[in-house]
Tab-separated table of C-alpha atoms (C1' of nucleotides) and ligand atoms in Angstrom:
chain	number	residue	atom	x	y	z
F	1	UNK	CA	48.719	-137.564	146.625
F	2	UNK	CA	50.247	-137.691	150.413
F	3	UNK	CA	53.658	-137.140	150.418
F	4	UNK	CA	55.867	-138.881	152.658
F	5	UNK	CA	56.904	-135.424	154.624
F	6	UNK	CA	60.790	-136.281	154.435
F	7	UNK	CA	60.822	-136.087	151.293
F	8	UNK	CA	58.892	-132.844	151.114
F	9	UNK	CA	60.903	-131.372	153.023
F	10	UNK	CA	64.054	-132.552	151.476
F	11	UNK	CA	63.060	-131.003	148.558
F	12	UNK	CA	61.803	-127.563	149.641
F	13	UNK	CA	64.132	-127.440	151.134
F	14	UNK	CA	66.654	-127.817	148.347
F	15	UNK	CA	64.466	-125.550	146.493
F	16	UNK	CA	62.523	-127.742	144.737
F	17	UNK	CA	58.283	-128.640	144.415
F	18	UNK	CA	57.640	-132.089	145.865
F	19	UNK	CA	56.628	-133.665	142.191
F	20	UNK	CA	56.106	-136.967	141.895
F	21	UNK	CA	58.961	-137.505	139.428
F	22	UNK	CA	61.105	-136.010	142.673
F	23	UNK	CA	59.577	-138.288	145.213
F	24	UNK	CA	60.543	-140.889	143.191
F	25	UNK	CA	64.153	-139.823	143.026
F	26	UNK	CA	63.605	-139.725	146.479
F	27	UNK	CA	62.622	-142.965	147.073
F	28	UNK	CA	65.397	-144.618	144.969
F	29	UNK	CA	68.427	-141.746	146.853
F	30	UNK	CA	67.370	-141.858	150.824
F	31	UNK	CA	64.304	-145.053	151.704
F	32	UNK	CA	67.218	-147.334	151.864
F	33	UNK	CA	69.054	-148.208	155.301
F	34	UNK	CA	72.232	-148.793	153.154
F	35	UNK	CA	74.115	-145.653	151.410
F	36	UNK	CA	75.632	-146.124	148.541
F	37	UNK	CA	77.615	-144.728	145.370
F	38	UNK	CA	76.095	-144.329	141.905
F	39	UNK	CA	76.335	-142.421	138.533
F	40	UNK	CA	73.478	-140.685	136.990
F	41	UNK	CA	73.169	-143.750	134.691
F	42	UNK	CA	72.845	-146.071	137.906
F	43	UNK	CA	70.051	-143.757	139.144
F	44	UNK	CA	67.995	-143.569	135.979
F	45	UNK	CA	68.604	-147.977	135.524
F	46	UNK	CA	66.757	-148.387	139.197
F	47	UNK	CA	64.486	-145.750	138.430
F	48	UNK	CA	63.105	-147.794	135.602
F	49	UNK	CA	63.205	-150.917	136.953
F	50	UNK	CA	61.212	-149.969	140.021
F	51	UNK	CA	59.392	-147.934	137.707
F	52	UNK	CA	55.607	-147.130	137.395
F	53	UNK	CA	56.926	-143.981	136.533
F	54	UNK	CA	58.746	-142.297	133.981
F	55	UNK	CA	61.291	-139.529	134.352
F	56	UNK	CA	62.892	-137.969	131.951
F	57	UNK	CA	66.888	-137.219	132.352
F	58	UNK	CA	67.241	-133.553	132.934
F	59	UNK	CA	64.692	-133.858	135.981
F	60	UNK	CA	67.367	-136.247	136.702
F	61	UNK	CA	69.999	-134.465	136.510
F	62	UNK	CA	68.742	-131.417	137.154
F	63	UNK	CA	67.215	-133.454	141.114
F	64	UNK	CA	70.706	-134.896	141.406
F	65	UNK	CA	72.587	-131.372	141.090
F	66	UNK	CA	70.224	-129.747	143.470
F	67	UNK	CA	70.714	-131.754	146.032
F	68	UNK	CA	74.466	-132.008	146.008
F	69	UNK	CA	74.232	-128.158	146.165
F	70	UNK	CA	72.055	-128.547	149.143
F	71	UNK	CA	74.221	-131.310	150.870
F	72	UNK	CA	71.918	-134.071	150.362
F	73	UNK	CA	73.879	-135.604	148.324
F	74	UNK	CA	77.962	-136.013	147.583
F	75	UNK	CA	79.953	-135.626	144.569
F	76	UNK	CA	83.162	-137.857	144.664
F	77	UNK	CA	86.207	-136.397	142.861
F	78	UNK	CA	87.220	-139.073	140.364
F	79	UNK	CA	88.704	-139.084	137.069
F	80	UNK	CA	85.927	-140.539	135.245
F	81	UNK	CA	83.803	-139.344	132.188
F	82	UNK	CA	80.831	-139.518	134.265
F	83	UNK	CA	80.486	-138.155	137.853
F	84	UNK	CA	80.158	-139.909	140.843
F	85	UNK	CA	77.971	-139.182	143.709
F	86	UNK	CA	77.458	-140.297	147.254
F	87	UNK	CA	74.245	-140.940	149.176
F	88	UNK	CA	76.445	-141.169	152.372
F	89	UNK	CA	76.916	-137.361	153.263
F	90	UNK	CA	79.183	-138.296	156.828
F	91	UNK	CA	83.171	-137.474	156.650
F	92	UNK	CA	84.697	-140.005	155.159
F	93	UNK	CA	86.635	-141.267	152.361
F	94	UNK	CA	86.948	-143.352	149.438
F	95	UNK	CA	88.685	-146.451	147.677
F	96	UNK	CA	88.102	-146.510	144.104
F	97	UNK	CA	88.830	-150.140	142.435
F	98	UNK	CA	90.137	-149.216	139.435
F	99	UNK	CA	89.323	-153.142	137.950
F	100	UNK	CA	85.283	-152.585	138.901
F	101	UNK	CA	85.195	-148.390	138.447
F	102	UNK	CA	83.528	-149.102	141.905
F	103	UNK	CA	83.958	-146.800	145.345
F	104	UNK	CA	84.546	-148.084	148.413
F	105	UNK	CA	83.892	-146.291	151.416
F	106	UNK	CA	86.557	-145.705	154.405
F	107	UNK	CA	85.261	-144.918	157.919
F	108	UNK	CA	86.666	-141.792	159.091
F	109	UNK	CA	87.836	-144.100	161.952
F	110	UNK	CA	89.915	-145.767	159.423
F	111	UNK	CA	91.978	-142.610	158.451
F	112	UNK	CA	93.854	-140.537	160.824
F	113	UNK	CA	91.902	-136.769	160.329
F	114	UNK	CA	93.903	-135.283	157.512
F	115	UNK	CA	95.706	-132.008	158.732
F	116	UNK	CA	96.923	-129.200	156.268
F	117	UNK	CA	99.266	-126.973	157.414
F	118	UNK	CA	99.569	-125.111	154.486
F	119	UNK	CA	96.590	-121.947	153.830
F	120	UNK	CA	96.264	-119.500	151.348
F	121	UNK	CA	95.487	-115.913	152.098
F	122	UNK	CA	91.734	-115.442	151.393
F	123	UNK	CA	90.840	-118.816	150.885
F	124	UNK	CA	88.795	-121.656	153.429
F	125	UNK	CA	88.807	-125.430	153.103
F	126	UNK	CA	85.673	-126.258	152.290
F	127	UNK	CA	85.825	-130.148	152.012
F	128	UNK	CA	88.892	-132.630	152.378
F	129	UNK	CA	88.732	-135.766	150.555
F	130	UNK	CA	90.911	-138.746	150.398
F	131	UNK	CA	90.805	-140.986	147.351
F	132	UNK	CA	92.892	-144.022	147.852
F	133	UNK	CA	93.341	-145.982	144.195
F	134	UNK	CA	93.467	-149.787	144.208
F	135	UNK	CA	93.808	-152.368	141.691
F	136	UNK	CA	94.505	-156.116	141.714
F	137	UNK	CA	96.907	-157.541	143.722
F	138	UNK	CA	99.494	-160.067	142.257
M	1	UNK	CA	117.544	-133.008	113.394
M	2	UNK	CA	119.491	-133.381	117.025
M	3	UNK	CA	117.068	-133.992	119.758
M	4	UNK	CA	117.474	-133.593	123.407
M	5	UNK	CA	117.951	-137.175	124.551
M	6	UNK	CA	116.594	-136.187	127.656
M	7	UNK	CA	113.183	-136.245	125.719
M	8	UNK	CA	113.785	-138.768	123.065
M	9	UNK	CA	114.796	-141.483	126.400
M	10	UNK	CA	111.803	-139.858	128.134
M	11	UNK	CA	109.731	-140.593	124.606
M	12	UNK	CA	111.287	-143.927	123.888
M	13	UNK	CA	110.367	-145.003	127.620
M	14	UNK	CA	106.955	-144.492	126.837
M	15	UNK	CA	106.582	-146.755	123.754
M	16	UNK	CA	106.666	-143.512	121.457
M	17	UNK	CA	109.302	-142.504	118.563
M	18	UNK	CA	110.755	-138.922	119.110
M	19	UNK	CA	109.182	-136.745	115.924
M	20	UNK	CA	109.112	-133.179	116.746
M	21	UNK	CA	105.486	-132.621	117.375
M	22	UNK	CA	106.548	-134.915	120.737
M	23	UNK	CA	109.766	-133.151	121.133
M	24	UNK	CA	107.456	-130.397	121.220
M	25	UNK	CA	105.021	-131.232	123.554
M	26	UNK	CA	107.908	-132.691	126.046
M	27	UNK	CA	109.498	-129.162	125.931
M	28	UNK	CA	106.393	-127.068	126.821
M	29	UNK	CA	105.857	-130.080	129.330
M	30	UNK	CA	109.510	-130.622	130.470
M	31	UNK	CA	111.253	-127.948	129.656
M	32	UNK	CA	110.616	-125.192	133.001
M	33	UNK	CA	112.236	-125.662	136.322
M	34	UNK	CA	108.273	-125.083	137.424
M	35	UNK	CA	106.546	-127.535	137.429
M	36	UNK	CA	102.591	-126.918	136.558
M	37	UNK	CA	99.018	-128.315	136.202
M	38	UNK	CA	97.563	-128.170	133.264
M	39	UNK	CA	94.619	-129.626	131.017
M	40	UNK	CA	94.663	-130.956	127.259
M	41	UNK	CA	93.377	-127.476	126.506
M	42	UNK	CA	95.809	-125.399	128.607
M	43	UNK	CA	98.534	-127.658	126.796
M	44	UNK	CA	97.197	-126.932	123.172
M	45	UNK	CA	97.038	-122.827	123.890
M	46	UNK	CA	100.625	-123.282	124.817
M	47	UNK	CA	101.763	-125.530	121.930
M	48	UNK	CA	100.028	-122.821	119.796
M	49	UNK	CA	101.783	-119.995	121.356
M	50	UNK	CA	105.350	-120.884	121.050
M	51	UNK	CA	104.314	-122.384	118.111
M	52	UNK	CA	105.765	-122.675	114.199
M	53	UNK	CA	104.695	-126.375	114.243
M	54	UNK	CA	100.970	-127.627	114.143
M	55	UNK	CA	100.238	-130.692	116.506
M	56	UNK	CA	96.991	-132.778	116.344
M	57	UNK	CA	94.766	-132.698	119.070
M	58	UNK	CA	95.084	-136.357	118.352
M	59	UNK	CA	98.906	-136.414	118.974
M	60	UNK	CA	98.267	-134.202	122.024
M	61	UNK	CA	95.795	-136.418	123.718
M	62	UNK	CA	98.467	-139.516	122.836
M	63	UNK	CA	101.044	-138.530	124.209
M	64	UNK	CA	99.756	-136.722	127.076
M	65	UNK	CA	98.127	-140.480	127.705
M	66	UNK	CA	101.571	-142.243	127.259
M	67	UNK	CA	102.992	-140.399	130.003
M	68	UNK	CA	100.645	-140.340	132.175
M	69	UNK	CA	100.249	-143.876	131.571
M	70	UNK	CA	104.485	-144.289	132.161
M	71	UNK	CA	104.127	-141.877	135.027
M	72	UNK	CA	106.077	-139.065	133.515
M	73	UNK	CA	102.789	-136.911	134.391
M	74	UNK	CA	99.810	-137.410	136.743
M	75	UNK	CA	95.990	-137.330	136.633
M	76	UNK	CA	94.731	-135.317	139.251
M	77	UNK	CA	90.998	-136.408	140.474
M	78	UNK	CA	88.735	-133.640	140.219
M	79	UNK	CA	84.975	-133.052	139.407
M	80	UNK	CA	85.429	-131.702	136.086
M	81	UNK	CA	84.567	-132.012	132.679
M	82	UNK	CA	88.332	-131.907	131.568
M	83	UNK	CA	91.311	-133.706	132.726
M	84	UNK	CA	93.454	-132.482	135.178
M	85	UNK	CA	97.352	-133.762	134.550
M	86	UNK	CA	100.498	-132.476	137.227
M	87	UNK	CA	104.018	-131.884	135.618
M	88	UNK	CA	105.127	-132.498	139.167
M	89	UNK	CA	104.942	-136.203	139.736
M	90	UNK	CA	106.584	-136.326	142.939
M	91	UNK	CA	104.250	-137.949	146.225
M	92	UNK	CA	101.921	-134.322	147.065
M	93	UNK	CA	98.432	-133.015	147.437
M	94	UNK	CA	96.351	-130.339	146.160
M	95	UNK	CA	93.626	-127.719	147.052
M	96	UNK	CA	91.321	-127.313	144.167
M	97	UNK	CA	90.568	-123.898	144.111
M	98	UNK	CA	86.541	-123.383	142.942
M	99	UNK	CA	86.120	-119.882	142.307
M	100	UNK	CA	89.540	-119.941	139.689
M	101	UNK	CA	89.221	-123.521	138.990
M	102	UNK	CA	93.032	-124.132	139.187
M	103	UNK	CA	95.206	-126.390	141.631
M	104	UNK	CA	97.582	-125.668	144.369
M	105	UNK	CA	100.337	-127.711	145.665
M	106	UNK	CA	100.530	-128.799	148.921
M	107	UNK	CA	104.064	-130.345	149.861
M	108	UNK	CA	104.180	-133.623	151.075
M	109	UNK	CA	105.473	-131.623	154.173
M	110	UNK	CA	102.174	-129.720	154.956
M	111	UNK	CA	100.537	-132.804	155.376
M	112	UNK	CA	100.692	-135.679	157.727
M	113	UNK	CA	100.962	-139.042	155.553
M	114	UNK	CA	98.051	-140.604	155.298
M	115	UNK	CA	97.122	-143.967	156.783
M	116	UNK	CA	94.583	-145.772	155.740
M	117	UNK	CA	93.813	-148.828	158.653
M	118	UNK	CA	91.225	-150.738	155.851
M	119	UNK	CA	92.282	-153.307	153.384
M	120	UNK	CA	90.297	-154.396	150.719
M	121	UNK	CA	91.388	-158.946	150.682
M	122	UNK	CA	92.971	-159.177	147.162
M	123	UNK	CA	93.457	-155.729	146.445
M	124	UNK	CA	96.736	-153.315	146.964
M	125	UNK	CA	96.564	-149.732	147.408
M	126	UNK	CA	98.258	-148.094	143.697
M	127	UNK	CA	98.194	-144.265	145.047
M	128	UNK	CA	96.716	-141.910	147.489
M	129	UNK	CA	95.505	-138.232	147.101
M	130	UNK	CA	94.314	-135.592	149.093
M	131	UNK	CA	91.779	-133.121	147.616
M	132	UNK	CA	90.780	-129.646	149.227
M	133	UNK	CA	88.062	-127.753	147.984
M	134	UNK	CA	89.059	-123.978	148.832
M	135	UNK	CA	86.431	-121.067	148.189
M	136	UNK	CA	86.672	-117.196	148.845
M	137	UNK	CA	86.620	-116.704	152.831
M	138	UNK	CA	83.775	-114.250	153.842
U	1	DA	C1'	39.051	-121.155	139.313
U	2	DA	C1'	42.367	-118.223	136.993
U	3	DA	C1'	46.863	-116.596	136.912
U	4	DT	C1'	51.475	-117.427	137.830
U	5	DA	C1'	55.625	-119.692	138.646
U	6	DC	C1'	57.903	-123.575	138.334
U	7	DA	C1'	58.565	-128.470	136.463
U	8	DT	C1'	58.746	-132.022	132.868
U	9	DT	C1'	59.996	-133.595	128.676
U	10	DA	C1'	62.000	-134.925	124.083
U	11	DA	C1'	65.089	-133.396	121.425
U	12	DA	C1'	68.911	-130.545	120.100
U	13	DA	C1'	73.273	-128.512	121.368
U	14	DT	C1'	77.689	-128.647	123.536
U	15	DC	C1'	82.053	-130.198	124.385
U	16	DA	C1'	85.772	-133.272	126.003
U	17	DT	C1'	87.489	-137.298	124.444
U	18	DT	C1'	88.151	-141.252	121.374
U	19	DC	C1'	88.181	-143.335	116.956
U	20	DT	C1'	88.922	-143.724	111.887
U	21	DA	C1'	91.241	-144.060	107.863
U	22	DA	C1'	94.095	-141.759	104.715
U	23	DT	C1'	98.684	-140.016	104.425
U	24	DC	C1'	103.332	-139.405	106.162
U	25	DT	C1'	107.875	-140.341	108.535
U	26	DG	C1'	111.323	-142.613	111.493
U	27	DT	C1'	113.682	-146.910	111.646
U	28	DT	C1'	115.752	-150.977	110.187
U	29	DG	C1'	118.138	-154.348	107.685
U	30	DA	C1'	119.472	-155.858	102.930
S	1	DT	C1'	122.012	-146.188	101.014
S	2	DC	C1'	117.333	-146.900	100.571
S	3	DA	C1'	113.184	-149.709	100.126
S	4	DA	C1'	109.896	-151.669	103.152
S	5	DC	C1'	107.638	-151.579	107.320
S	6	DA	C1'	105.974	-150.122	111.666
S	7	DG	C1'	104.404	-146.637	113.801
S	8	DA	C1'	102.917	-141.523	113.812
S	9	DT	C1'	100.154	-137.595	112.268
S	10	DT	C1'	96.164	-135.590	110.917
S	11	DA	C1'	91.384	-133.820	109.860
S	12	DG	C1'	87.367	-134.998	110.641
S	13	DA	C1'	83.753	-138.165	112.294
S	14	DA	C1'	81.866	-140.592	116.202
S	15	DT	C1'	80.816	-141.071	120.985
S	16	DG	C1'	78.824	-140.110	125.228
S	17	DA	C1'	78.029	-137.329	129.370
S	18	DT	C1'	76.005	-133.226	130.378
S	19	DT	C1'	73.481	-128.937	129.465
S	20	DT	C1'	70.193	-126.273	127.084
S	21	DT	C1'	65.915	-125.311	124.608
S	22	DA	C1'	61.287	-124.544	124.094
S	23	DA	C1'	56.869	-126.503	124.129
S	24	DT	C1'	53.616	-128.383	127.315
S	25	DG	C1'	52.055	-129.671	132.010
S	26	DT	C1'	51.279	-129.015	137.086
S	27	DA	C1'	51.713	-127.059	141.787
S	28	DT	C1'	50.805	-122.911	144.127
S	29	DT	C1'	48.916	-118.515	144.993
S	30	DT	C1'	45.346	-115.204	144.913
Y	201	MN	MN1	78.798	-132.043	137.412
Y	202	MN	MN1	91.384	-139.774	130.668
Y	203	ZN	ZN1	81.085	-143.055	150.254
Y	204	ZN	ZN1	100.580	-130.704	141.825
DNA sequence: AAATACATTAAAATCATTCTAATCTGTTGA
DNA sequence: TCAACAGATTAGAATGATTTTAATGTATTT
């Protein structure tokens, strides 16, 4: 099987072997011009509707959680039972439409850069994100 | 039994009758000049503490929901299997500290509001918060 | 190709949260 | 005052996302 070598790479270098249950992952995450937000039960409902292929849910998760550790991907901080994660890994923030539990993404150029004066001894920032709620209005 | 009507108003406000398992709950919750964060967990170890009366987890998760919902508390947004909730429900931010998994306060001072130039047609913005991930600096 | 390390999988376990249904208590109005 | 009712409490069951297990399969190394 020839690999398309982004996706190799992706994965190596997230620590993972280029499997075809992966590439598949990979297909479905990054081929797409578009980023967008999903849940792990988003991912594994286009998986098997694209599907030729069957993959079971911890390769799921376990692809998903490697790659947010690597960068690749974005966890959003929501409350929510299930997590939220980002393909879009530039600065920027997030709506969240609390009538469709959908996100919404905000240009950085759309929020002034968020400064904190306040630090605490020992401690860096290591992400700052800005979750704006919205509902219907009326 | 005499309650503190600052509780039973705070109670009755929220659609709930004042028994003491609430009273309870509002005085661990209510009762501190210090405000804290806390989860459904944290609030149960407490409750159990100070305790010589049993509440449900049941009651517990009802009325921490009936405030919240009321806005006597707020939901913090975090990546995390439990619930965040804030004591302090005046306008502030937080750093999420990752290596203790506990929240900071950041005034409202310490950061510059936030503006957000993007509107969603049809949709008004219900609250904004800022999130800092803060890990061990070395 | 054989040995090894890592990956996949179905199924079980975990755990926060929600729901259920039986019992109890605060409230109200006769 | 006190019966009747609405709402509250509770233990335990159910739910559902996530994690773990352990048996089997596959990529990689030698
Ligand atoms: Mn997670
Ligand atoms: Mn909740
Ligand atoms: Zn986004
Ligand atoms: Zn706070």
């Amino acid at each position: 099987m020839i690999y398309d070598p982004k996706y190799e790479n992706k994965l190596r270098e997230s620590g993972l072997r280029p499997t075809k249950q992966r590439i598949k992952i990979c297909e479905v995450l990054f081929n797409s011009t578009e980023t967008f937000h999903f849940t792990i039960k988003d991912l594994v409902k286009i998986i098997e509707n694209q599907a030729n292929i069957k993959v079971s849910l911890a390769t799921v998760y376990n692809t998903v959680h490697a790659f947010n550790k690597k960068g690749y991907l974005k966890e959003i901080p929501i409350n929510s039972s299930q997590s939220y994660y980002d393909t879009n890994i530039s600065h920027h923030h997030h709506f969240f439409d609390e009538d469709e539990n959908k996100l919404i993404d905000i240009d950085q150029n759309d929020v002034d850069e968020v400064m904190i004066k306040k630090t605490i001894p020992g401690k860096k920032i290591k992400s700052i994100e800005v979750i704006a709620k919205i509902v219907t209005d009326n």
